[in-house]
Amino acid sequence: MFAVHLVSFFFSKLQEDPTKKVDRFLYSMCLNDGQLSDISARFQAEMKKGLSIESNAAAAVKMLPAHVRSTPDGTEKGQFLALDLGGSKFKVLQVKVREGTGIRKGEVEMEEQTYPVPRELLSGRGTELFDHVSKCLKDFLHEKNISLEKKHPLAFTFSFPCEQSSLNKALFLNWSKHYRARGLQGKDMIQALREAIDRTGGMDIEVLALVNDTVATMMTCGFDDQHCEVGLIIGTGTNACYMEEMRHVDLVEGDEGRMCVNTEWGAFGDDGALKDYITEFDRDVDAASSNPGRQIFEKMVGGMYLGELVRLVVLKMAKQGLLFDGCVSDALRTKGRITTANVAAMEEYKNGLKNTRDILMDLDLTPSPDDCIAVQHVSTIVSFRSSNLVAAGLAAILTRIQQNRNLRTLRITVGVDGTVYKTHPQYPKRLHKVVRRLVPDCHVRFLLSDSGSSKGAALVAAVAQRLASQRQKVDESLSPFTLSQGQLQLVKARMRVGLEAGLRSKGPSAIKMLPSFVYHRPNGTERGKYLALDLGGTNFRALLVHFKKGLQQKTRLYHKLYTIPLEIMQGTGEDLFDYLAACVSDFLDYMGVKHAHLPTGFTFSFPCEQTSIATGTLVSWTKGFKATDCEGHDVVNMLQEAIKRRNEFDLDIAAVVNDTVGTMMSCAYEDPQCEIGLIAGTGTNVCYMEEVKNIEKTGQNKERLARQEERAEGEEDEDDGMEGEKKAGDVETEKMCINTEWGGLGDDGSLDDIITPYDIEVDKQSLNPGKQRFEKLTSGMYLGEVVRQVLLDLTRGGLLFRGHVTETLKTPGIFQTKYLSQIESDHLALLQVRSVLQQLGLESTCNDSMIVKEVCGAVSRRAAQLCGAGMAAVVDKIRENRGLDHLNITVGVDGALYKQHPHFAGILHDTAKVLAPQCNVTFLPSEEGSGKGAALITAVARQKQKM
Ligand code: BG6
Ligand code: BG6
Ligand code: GLC
Ligand code: GLC
């Protein structure tokens, strides 16, 4: 009957479209795309302001860090109680999360009960509100037959702004929506809940985490869709959260990875940022609210206000005679008489006009069909504006994420909840359409949270629970790597004892202290062309070095790298030296100097007993070498033999030097204060200038040294006064460079108290068990292995990689120094750490990546501290040798660990400084490797032979 009437009426008034007058009346509520983009840009600026530490205090949009660092990854599990307070319903729930891996997704089971919150509690004392919450919780336990004796972990969705310093500390900022209970501002909501639970008594509850409803919604949806990194609520109130890069979250320490930020966008406009878009109706709604001046954006968008906006518009239109022939009812004048549910009903697809008429009649009005069309249109404009504003806000967030990640297109899912979105028939479609129009480069999926926010809150709690127990176990595993100042002092003292013992020792000693027969550091008179060979680091290098006249003229250096295959390193000695001879042959061809018969320096980075600068007997292989029939033989001889076997070219090997010595010489060419050489690379070692009188080696050695000294004195007598050469009383004649081979510290058990079970395993699996114990705690070849042992242990304990010990993880040598350096780089987000691990064949979650990074940090930190302690012993010894209160000295350094690792050098310097306060140590990285040093030594040796 009504329909027939409506149709005839419609045709009779065809010429007047009632929506037109509404459009005119509500012109300022209809926002075009240009205006929406402008609003979006304003919101972007507000987000920036809220994130920055300088402007946060004054910012309207608070951008609260949620302390949720990753979206669900399927490893969450456990049984939790949950409270959900702040939306249109207060609920208590039990959530069971079952873990799922791979294609088998996890599962969640939930039981819930809604409890009313009496009106008077909304504006009463805060403690009373929380008492009610906790009584409902107890009732729920009772109703569901959940044991009151057992301890139950609980997750709390609290849909109001809180300043969180962790998941379980949340200072309440202010109420919004229909809540305004007193006495809670600035209080910790976790604590308030705990106290209420205690007051109620009879329950054992552990409150693990508090989350905002947006965050919980994102997590709920993230459980089903890994791309969900935004949570959106369009319910009683409105708000959004998203995953922000930690480097932009100033309020939380650290730059790693991402953190969810609760924008609290409801407050957008509280500082006037939306004043151009605010209508008189918005002002009226605000003025009549319980929080005037606050939550301006929320009051234009949220379900609590949409009905009221429609009412105020309709009332004004009626008053102006534009509706109901100018009649206004008392009901229409009454606040709250048009609800958001009414707005949704008026816009229903088929029944909308009928519903509008019923609603208006309920308000004691007598609407004409045109009035119904007009009022329905008012609803549409008000709700359309709401979805448009949400679209503008969301576009700002999506643009920000896209820019953060430097992506041309972004694929992302937005998890959504709230009565407006769920119940308004047109709202979702309109919102999706406008968002896609505003950010065409984003492929956005909207995912409705099907089970409220508590599932997400429980997932957060599950992660919190796992992290807490994981943290404790990881801390326990890593604690042996933390060395106290006292322990480092002890290491320094033991290193000192070891150095002294090595200088005195007649037999073998842990620290070998090998005389190098290098007395002089370069003085700039060196010139000529030399060949240098460099064996023992990551690669074999051949170099041609040309020293030009004077220090001003740059030395020219040409080199070529050769990798040594494992089977050569660990095959026969003959094969190894034949291989080296072949590389040298190739290099001489390459440089066109095959027949130049160049004087050659040989950097041989292994311990050698020397009887002169030109001979060296290999004591024992270290690091990754194990070629047979070399130990106990002269390495110069072996190389000469190999060259002879080749019968192709000739070399004049004038000097054999350790890499530490070569490095010291190379750096001393730049800095005369350089009297120490340090290698922190595949292996570790130090050389330094020691007083000859302190080198109390074997009798034979002593004689040799004495002879050497005599010769030096003889040379002094014949000195022709050449610049830079020794003169009578020249201090340089009294010192000789000693290759300490400090990597052997601890071979006599002196480091047993700091050696961990992981180190023992690494030692056992090495080529030289029981040897080079200090080196195995500190150098590139072993650090990755120590890390791998810790990771294996943590994985076996179920703390990493979901407890799966993969073949990759069982593979020795996967963590080379360069990977450790990459993983520990400060600028690497966790996701990138994850991709480094992926390259190594290790599939990790963000949390796994964080733990791996921590393990690497603990192991490399200890290594750097130990080297620092060793260095402190060396510099203090030199200072005391010279009877000085204060020593200025330079250390020439080389090695991949020192040069590439992001923290190693810094920690080493700091430790040395603290442990040797009377020494001012400068570290000078060697620029051209130790080959140049070997060439310099050869130059000096050649000059001498000529004399
Ligand atoms: C629910 C959440 O699903 O959505 C609440 O569980 C949240 O915590 C709510 O506040 C938002 O919607 P509304 O319409 O109830 O305010
Ligand atoms: C190089 C030296 O520069 O550094 C080598 O020339 C030395 O002789 C090496 O062994 C140490 O670094 P790594 O990291 O290659 O072991
Ligand atoms: C209000 C609250 C906010 C919440 C939103 C949706 O804006 O301040 O924390 O997320 O409502 O419930
Ligand atoms: C090993 C060697 C040593 C070398 C060091 C650095 O410790 O034994 O001679 O200097 O590695 O390469």
CSV table of C-alpha atoms and ligand atoms in Angstrom, one decimal, residues 534 536-538 541 603 605 659 679 681-683 894-896 929-931, ligand 2:
chain,number,residue,atom,x,y,z
A,534,ASP,CA,101.6,-13.9,0.6
A,536,GLY,CA,98.0,-17.9,4.9
A,537,GLY,CA,95.1,-15.5,4.9
A,538,THR,CA,91.8,-15.9,2.9
A,541,ARG,CA,98.5,-13.2,-3.2
A,603,THR,CA,104.8,-13.6,3.8
A,605,SER,CA,101.3,-16.6,7.9
A,659,ASP,CA,101.9,-11.6,8.2
A,679,ILE,CA,96.1,-9.6,12.5
A,681,GLY,CA,91.3,-12.3,10.3
A,682,THR,CA,91.1,-16.0,9.5
A,683,GLY,CA,93.5,-16.4,12.4
A,894,ASP,CA,94.9,-6.2,9.0
A,895,GLY,CA,92.4,-9.0,8.7
A,896,ALA,CA,88.8,-9.3,7.5
A,929,GLY,CA,98.3,-6.1,3.2
A,930,SER,CA,101.4,-7.5,4.6
A,931,GLY,CA,102.9,-8.2,1.1
B,2,BG6,C1,96.3,-9.7,4.6
B,2,BG6,C2,97.7,-10.2,4.7
B,2,BG6,O1,96.3,-8.4,4.3
B,2,BG6,O2,95.7,-10.0,5.8
B,2,BG6,C3,97.7,-11.7,4.9
B,2,BG6,O3,98.5,-9.8,3.6
B,2,BG6,C4,97.0,-11.9,6.2
B,2,BG6,O4,99.0,-12.2,5.0
B,2,BG6,C5,95.6,-11.4,6.1
B,2,BG6,O5,97.0,-13.3,6.6
B,2,BG6,C6,94.8,-11.6,7.3
B,2,BG6,O6,93.5,-11.5,6.9
B,2,BG6,P1,92.5,-12.6,6.5
B,2,BG6,O7,91.2,-12.0,6.9
B,2,BG6,O8,92.6,-12.8,5.0
B,2,BG6,O9,92.9,-13.8,7.3
